[in-house]
Short mmCIF file of C-alpha atoms in Angstrom, two decimals:
data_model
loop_
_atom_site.label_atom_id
_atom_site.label_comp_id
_atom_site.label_asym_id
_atom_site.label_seq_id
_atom_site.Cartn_x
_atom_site.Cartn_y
_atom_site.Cartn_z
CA UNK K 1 22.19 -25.22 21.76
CA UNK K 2 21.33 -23.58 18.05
CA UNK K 3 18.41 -24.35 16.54
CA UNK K 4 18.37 -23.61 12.58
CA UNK K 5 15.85 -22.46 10.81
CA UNK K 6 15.10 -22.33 6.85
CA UNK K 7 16.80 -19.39 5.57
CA UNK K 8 14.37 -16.60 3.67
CA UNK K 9 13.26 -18.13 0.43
CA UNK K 10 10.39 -16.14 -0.54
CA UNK K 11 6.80 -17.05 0.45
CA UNK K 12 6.13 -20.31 -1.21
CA UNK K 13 6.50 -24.15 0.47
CA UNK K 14 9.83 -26.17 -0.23
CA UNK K 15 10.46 -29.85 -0.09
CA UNK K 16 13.04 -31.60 2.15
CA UNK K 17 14.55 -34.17 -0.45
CA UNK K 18 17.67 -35.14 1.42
CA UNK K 19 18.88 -35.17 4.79
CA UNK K 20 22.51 -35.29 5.03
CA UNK K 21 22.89 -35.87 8.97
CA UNK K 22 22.12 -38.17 11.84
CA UNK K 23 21.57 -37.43 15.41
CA UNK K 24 24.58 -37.93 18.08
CA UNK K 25 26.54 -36.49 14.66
CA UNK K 26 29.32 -34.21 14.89
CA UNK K 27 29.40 -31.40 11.97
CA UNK K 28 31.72 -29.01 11.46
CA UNK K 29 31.03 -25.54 9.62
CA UNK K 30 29.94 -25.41 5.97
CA UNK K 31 28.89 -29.04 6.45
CA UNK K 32 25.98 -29.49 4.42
CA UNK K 33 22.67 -30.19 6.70
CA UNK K 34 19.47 -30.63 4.55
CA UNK K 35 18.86 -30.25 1.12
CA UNK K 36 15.53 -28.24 0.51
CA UNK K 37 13.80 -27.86 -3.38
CA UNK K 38 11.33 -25.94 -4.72
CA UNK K 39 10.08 -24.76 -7.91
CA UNK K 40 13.11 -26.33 -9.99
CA UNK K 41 15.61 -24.52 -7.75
CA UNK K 42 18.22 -27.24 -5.07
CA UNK K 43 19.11 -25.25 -2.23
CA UNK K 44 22.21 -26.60 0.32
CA UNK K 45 21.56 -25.23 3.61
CA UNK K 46 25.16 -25.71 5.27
CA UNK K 47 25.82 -25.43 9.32
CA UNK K 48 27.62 -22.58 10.52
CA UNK K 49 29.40 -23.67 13.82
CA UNK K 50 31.03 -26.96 14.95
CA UNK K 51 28.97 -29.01 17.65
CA UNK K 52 27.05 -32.60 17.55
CA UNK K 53 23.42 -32.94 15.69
CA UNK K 54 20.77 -33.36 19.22
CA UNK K 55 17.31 -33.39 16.97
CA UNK K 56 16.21 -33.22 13.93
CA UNK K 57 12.77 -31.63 13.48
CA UNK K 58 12.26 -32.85 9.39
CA UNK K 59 11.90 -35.75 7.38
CA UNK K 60 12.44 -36.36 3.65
CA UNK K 61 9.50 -35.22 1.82
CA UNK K 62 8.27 -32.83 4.10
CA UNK K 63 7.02 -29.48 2.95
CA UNK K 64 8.82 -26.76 4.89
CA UNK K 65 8.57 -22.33 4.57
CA UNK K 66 11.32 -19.67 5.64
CA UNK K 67 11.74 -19.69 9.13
CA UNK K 68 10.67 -23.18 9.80
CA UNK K 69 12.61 -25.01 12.47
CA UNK K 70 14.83 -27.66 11.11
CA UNK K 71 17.35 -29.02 13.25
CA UNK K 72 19.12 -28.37 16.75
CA UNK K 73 23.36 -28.55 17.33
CA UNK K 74 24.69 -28.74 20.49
CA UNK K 75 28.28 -26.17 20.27
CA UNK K 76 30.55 -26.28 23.32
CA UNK K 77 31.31 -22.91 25.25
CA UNK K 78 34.60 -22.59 23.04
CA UNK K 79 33.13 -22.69 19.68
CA UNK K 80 30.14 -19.64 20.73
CA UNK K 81 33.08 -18.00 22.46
CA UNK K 82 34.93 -17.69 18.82
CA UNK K 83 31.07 -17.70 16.99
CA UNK K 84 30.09 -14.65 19.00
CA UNK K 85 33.72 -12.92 18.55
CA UNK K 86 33.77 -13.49 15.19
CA UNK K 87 30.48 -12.16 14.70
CA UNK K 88 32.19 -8.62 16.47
CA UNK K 89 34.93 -8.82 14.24
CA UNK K 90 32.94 -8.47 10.84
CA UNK K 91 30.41 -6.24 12.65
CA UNK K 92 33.61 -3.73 13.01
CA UNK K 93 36.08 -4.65 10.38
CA UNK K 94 33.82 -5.99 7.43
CA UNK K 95 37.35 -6.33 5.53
CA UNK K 96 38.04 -8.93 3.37
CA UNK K 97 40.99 -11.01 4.19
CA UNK K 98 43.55 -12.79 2.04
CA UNK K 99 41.73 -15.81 3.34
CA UNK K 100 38.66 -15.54 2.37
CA UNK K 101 39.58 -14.04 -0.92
CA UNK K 102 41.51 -17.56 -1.76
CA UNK K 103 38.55 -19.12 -0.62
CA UNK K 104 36.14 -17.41 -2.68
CA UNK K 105 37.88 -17.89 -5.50
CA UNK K 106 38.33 -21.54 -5.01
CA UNK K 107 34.49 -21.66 -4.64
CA UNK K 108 34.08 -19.62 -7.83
CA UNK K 109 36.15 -22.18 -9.23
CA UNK K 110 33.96 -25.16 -7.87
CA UNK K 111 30.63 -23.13 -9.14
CA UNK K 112 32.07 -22.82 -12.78
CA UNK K 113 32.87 -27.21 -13.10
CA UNK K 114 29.52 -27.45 -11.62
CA UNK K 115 27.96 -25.37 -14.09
CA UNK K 116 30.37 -27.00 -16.77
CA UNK K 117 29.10 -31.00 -15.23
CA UNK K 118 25.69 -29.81 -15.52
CA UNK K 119 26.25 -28.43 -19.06
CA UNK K 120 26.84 -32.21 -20.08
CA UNK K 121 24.72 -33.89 -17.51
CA UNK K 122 20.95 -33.58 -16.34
CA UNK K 123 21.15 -36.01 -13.38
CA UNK K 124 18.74 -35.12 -10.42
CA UNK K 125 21.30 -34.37 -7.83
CA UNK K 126 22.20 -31.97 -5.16
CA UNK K 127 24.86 -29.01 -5.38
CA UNK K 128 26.86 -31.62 -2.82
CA UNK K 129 26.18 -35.02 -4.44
CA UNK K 130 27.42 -33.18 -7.82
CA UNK K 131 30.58 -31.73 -5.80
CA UNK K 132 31.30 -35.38 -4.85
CA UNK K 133 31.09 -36.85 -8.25
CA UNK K 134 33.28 -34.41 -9.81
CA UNK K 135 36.08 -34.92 -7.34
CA UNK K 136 35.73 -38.68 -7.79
CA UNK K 137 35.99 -38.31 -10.95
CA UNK K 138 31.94 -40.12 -11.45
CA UNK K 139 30.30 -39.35 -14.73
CA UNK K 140 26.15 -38.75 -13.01
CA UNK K 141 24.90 -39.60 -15.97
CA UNK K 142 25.87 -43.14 -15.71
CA UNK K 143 24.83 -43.56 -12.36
CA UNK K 144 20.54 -44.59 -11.71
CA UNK K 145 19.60 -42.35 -8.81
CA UNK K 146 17.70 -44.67 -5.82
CA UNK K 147 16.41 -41.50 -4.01
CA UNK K 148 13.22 -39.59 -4.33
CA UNK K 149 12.06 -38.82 -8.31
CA UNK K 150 14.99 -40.63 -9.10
CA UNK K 151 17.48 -38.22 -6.80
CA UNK K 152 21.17 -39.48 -7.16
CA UNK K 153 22.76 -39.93 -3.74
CA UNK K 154 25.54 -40.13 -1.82
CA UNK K 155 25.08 -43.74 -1.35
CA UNK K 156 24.71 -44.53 -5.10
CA UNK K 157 28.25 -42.72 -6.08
CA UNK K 158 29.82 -44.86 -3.50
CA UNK K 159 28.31 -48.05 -4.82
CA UNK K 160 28.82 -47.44 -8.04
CA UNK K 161 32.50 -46.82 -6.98
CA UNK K 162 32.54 -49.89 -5.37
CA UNK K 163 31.42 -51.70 -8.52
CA UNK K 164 33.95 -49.79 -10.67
CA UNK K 165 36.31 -51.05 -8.07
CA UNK K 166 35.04 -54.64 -8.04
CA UNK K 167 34.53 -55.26 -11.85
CA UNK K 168 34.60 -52.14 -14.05
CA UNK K 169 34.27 -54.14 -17.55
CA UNK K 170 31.06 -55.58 -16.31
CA UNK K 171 29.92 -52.44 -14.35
CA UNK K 172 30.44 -50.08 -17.51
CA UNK K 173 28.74 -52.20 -19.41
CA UNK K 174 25.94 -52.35 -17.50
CA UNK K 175 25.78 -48.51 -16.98
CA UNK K 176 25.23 -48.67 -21.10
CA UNK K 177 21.90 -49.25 -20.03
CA UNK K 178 21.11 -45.86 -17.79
CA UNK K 179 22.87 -43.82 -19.98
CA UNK K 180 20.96 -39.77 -19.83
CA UNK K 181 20.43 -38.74 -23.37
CA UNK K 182 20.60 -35.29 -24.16
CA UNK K 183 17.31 -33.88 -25.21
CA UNK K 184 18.90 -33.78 -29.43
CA UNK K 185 18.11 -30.39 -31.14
CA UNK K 186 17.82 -32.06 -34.40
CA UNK K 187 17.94 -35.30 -36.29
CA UNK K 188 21.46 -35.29 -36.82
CA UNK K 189 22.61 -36.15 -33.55
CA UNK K 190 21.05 -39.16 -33.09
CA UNK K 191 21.48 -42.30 -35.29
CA UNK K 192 18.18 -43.09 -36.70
CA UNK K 193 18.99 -46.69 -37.04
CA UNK K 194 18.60 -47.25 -33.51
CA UNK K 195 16.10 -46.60 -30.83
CA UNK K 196 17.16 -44.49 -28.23
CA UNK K 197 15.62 -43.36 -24.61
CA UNK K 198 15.38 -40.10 -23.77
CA UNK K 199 15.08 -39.58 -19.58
CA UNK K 200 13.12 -36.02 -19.12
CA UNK K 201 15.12 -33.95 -16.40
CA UNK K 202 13.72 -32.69 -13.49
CA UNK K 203 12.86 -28.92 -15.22
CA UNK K 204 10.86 -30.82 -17.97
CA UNK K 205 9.31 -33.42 -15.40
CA UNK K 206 7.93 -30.59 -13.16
CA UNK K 207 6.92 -28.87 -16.43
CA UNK K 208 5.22 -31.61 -17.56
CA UNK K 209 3.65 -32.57 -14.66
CA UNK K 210 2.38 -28.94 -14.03
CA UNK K 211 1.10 -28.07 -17.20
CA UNK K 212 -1.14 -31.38 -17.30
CA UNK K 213 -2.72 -29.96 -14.03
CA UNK K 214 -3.57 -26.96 -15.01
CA UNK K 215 -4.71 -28.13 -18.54
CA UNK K 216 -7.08 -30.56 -16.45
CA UNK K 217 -8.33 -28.36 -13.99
CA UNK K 218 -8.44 -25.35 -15.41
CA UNK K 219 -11.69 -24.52 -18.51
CA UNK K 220 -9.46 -22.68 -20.77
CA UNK K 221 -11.00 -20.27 -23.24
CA UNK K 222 -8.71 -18.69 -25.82
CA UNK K 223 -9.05 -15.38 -27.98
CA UNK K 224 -7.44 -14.71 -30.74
CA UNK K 225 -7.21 -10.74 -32.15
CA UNK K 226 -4.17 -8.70 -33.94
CA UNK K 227 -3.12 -5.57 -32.87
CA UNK K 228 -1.39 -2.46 -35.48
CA UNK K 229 2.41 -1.96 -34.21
CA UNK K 230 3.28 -0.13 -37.42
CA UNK K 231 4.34 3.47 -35.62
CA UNK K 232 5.24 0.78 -32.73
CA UNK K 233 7.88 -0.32 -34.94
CA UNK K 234 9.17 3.00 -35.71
CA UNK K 235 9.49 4.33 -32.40
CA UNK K 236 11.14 0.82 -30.98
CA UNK K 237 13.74 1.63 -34.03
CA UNK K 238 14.30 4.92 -33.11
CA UNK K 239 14.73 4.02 -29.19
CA UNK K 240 16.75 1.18 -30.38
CA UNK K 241 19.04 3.63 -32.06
CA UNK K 242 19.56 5.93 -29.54
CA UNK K 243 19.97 3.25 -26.44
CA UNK K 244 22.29 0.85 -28.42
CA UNK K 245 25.03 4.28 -28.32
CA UNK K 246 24.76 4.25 -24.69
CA UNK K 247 24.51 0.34 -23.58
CA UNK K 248 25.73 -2.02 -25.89
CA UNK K 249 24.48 -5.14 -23.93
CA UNK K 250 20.75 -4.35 -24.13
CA UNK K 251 18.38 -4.42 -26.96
CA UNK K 252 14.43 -2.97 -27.50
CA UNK K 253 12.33 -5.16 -28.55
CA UNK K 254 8.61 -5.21 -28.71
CA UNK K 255 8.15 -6.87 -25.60
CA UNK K 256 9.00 -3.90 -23.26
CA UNK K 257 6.05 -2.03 -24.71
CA UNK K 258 3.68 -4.92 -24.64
CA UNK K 259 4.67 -5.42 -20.78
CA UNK K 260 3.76 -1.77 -20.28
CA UNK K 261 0.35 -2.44 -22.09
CA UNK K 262 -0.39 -5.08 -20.35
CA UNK K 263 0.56 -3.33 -16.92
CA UNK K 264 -1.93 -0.58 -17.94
CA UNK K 265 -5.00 -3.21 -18.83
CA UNK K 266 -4.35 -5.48 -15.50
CA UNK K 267 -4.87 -1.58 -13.49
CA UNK K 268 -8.00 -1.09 -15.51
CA UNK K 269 -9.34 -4.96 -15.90
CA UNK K 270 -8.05 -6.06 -12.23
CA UNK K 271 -9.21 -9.31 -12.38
CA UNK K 272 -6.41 -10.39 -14.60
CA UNK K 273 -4.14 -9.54 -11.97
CA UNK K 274 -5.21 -11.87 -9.06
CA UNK K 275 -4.99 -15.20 -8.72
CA UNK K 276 -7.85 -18.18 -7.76
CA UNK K 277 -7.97 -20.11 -4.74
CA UNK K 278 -9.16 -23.72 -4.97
CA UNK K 279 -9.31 -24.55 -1.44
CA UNK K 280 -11.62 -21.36 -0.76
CA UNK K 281 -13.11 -20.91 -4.31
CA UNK K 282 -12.16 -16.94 -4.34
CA UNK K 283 -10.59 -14.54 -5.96
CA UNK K 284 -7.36 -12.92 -4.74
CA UNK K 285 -6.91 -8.98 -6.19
CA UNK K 286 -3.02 -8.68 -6.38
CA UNK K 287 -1.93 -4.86 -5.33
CA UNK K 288 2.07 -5.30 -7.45
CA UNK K 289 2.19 -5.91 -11.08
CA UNK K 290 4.51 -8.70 -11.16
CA UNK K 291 4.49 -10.03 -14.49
CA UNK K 292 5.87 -13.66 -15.72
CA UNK K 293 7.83 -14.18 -18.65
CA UNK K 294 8.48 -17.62 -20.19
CA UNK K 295 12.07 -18.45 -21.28
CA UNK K 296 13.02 -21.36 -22.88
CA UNK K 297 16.49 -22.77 -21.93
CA UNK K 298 18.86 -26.12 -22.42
CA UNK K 299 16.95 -27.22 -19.54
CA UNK K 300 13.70 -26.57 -20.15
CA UNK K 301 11.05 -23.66 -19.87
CA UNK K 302 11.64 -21.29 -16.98
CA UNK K 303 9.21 -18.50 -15.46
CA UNK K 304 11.09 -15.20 -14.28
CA UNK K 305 9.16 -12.61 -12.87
CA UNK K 306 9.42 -8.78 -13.45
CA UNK K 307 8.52 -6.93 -10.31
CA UNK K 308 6.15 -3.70 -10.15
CA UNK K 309 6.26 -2.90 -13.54
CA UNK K 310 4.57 -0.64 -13.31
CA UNK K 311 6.97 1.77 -11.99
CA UNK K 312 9.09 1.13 -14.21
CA UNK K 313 10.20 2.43 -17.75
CA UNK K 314 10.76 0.46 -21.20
CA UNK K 315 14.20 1.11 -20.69
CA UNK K 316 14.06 -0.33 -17.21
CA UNK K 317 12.24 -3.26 -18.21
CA UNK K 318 14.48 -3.87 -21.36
CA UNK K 319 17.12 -4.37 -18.83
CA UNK K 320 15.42 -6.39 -16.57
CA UNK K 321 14.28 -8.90 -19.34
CA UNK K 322 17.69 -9.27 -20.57
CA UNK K 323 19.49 -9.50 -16.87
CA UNK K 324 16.96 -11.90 -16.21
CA UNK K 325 16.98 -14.36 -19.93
CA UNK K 326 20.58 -14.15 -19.28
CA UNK K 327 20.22 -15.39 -15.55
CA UNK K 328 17.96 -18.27 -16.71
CA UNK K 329 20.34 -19.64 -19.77
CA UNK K 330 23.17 -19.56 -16.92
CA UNK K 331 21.05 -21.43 -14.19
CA UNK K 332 21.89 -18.69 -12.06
CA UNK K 333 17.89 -18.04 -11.18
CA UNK K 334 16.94 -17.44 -7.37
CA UNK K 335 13.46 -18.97 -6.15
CA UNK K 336 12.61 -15.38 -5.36
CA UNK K 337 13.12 -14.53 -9.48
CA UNK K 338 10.07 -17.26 -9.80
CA UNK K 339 8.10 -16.37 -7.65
CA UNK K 340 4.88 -14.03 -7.25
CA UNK K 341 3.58 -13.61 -10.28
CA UNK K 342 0.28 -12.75 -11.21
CA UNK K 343 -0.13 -12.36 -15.20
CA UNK K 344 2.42 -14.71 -17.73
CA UNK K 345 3.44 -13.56 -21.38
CA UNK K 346 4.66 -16.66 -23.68
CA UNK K 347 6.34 -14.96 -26.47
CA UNK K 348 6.67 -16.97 -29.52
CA UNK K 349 8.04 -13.75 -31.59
CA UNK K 350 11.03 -14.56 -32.46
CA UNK K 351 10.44 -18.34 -33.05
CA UNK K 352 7.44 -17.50 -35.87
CA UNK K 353 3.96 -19.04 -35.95
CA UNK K 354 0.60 -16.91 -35.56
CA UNK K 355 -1.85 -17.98 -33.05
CA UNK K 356 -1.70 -20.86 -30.08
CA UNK K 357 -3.26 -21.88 -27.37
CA UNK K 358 -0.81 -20.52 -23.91
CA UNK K 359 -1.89 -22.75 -21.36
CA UNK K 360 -2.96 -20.55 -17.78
CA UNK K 361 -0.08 -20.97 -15.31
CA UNK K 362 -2.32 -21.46 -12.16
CA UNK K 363 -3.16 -20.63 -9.48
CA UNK K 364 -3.33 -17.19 -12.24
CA UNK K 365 -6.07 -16.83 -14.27
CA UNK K 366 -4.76 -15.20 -17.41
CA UNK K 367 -1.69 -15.86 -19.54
CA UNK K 368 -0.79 -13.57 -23.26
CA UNK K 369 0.62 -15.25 -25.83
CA UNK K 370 2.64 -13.22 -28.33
CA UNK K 371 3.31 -14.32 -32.29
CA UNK K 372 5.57 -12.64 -34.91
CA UNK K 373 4.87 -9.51 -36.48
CA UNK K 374 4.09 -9.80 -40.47
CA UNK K 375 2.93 -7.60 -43.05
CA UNK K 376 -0.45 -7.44 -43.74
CA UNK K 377 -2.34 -4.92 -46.44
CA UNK K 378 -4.67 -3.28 -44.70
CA UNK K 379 -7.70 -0.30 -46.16
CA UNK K 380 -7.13 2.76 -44.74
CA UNK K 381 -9.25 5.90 -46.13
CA UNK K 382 -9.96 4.02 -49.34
CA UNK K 383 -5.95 3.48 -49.67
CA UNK K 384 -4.26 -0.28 -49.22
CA UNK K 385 -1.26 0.83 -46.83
CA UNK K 386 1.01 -2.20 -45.40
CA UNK K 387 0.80 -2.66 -42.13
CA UNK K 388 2.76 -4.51 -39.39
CA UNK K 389 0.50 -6.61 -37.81
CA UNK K 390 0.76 -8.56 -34.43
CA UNK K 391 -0.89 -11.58 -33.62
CA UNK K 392 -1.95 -11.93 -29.79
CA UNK K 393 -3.30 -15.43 -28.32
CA UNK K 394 -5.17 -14.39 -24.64
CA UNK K 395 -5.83 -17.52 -22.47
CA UNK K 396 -8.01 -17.51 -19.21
CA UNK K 397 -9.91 -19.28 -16.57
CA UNK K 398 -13.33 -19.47 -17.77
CA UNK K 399 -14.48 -19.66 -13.72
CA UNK K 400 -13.06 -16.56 -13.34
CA UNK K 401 -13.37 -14.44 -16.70
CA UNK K 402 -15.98 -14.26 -18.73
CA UNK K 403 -15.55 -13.59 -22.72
CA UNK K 404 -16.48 -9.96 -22.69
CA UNK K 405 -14.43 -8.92 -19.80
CA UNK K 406 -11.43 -10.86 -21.49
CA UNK K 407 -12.20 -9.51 -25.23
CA UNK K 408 -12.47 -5.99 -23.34
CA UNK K 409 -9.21 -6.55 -21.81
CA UNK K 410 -7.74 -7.54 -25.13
CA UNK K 411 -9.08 -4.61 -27.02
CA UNK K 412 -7.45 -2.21 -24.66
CA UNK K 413 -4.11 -3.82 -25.11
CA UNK K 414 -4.60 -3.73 -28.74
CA UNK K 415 -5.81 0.11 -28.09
CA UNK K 416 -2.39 1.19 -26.37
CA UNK K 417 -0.24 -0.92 -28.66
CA UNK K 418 -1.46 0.89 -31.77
CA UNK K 419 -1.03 4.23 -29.94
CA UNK K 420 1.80 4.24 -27.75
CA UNK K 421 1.39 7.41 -26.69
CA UNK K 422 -1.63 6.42 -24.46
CA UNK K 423 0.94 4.94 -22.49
CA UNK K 424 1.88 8.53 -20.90
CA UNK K 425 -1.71 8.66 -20.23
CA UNK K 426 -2.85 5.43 -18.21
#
């Protein structure tokens, strides 16, 4: 007998949103099991060994953690016998055979028409459910999901196959009517004449849905304050010039040096860098500086996290900020990349605007808001010298902060910004 458990995840609670056995079931390796999701990631959890399905320990809905029980399959001697030797074999060998290298690449070739279905379809569905569509040829868009938030399942593809079957004229015709709309980018795409219905996808729902909470339970305060980036600027060129002859991929941009800032003011202001608990109205001091940055995608905004920043440099976090936009735009994100953070930025820099109001991504209390740098005259020793000038919107839980600890901990950013060298200090 095996009992499964939920592979490691990362900390925070998943849901159960489909379960893709029954018990008395026989499965076979790389059978899918359950289907677990969590902060806008859909995780697959396949079986490993051939045997017949004796319990299952979930339900749909449930709210499951890494290492939670899940199910239990009954193998027969045989199938351990070749588990456990096979086990042996990769413990000694680890060599890839011709095998596994076919199947790999057939897999790699599955992942890329995934990515390419999802590309032109935002249909709540499962890495499986998709797989099953594709190789019946089933556009998800035109199908009306009867599962949980509007999941597509199994059971819909093969009714609407049915009805295809039955009656396609009148079946097509009626899928006119769930068609998915692609969120347009402009005008242009749509034809103004007529009304159309645009269907948020699950990234924007949760979005939605999330920021509404926290803009409802949360009393935001926001300050507003500009901080002098003029030798900034000259040093980011001079890095800029310098790094591009070595890496060709990466960039410097100002937000490197503001992340560094900031990891210097949450060390000195600490209770930016915690996060409230509603259920025990307290405070939680994080020890890491794991810092939240927002990117925007085709999907919808996403939240990677830079670990310890602190110990590491701007060229260091250059890299990770690309590696991880880059992840993000190709929907390659882990849970664990959005997860654990304790601060957000929302840059806005190279978009334009001044100020806004960033709204706090709870259960944080803080979130920096970044605008794009302009030219502004500025009187220095009785001479008007142009200066470059960047705007910085701070957002916080008024339960938590109070307006002269957070226009403190904006000043010191400010501080370090307009004299980067304090950064070799703090």
């Amino acid at each position: 007998m095996k009992t499964y458990t939920i592979p490691e995840i990362g900390n925070e609670e998943v849901e159960v949103t489909e379960i893709e056995i029954k018990k008395e079931q026989k499965v076979k390796p790389e059978q899918t099991l359950i289907t677990v999701e969590g902060q806008k990631i859909s995780i697959d959890i396949p079986s490993t060994v051939k045997g017949k399905v004796k319990e299952i320990l979930v339900k749909i809905g449930q709210k499951i953690k890494t290492g939670t029980p899940f199910i239990r399959i009954e193998t027969d001697k045989l199938t351990e016998k070749k588990e456990k030797k096979s086990n042996r074999v990769e413990e000694k060998e680890k060599i890839e055979t011709n095998s596994e290298s076919e199947k790999r690449k057939e897999e790699e070739k599955a992942n890329t028409d995934i990515e390419r279905e999802r590309d032109q379809d935002k249909s709540h569905a499962s890495p499986t459910v998709r797989r099953l569509a594709r190789e019946r040829k089933v556009e998800l868009s035109k199908i009306k999901g009867t599962g949980r938030k509007g999941r597509v399942l199994k059971e819909d593809i093969k009714v609407y196959l049915k009805g295809r079957e039955d009656n396609s004229t009148l079946f097509l015709s009626r899928s006119k009517e769930n068609v998915f709309f692609k969120n347009p980018s402009s005008s242009s795409e749509l034809n103004l004449e007529k009304e159309h219905t645009y269907f948020f996808n699950r990234v924007e729902l949760s979005a939605i849905n999330q920021l509404k909470k926290n803009w409802s339970s949360i009393p935001h305060v926001t300050q507003f304050a500009e901080a002098d980036i003029t030798e900034l600027d000259e040093l980011k060129k001079n890095l800029s010039e310098d790094f591009l002859k070595e890496e060709d991929l990466y960039s410097i941009t100002y937000l490197p040096f503001i992340l560094k800032a900031l990891c210097c003011a949450l060390k000195k202001f600490p209770k930016f860098n915690s996060i409230y608990s509603d259920s025990t109205s307290s405070l939680i001091f994080k020890k890491s500086f794991n810092i939240g940055v927002v990117v925007d995608s085709k999907e919808g905004l996403f939240i990677p996290v830079l670990k310890k920043v602190n110990k590491k440099s701007i060229i260091d976090i250059a890299k990770e900020v690309f590696l991880l936009s880059a992840k993000t735009r190709k929907k390659n994100l882990l849970l664990s990349d959005v997860q654990g953070s304790s601060f957000t930025i929302s840059n806005l820099g190279g978009v334009g605007g001044s100020f806004f109001t960033p709204i706090v991504n709870s259960p944080e209390v803080g979130i920096l808001g970044i605008s794009r740098a302009f030219l502004k005259p500025i009187c220095i020793f009785d001479k008007i010298l142009p200066r470059l000038i960047l705007p910085l919107s701070l957002s916080y839980d008024h339960r938590v902060i109070n307006g002269v600890y957070a226009v403190n901990f904006l000043n010191f950013i400010i501080k370090i910004l307009s004299n980067v060298a304090l950064l070799t200090v703090y």
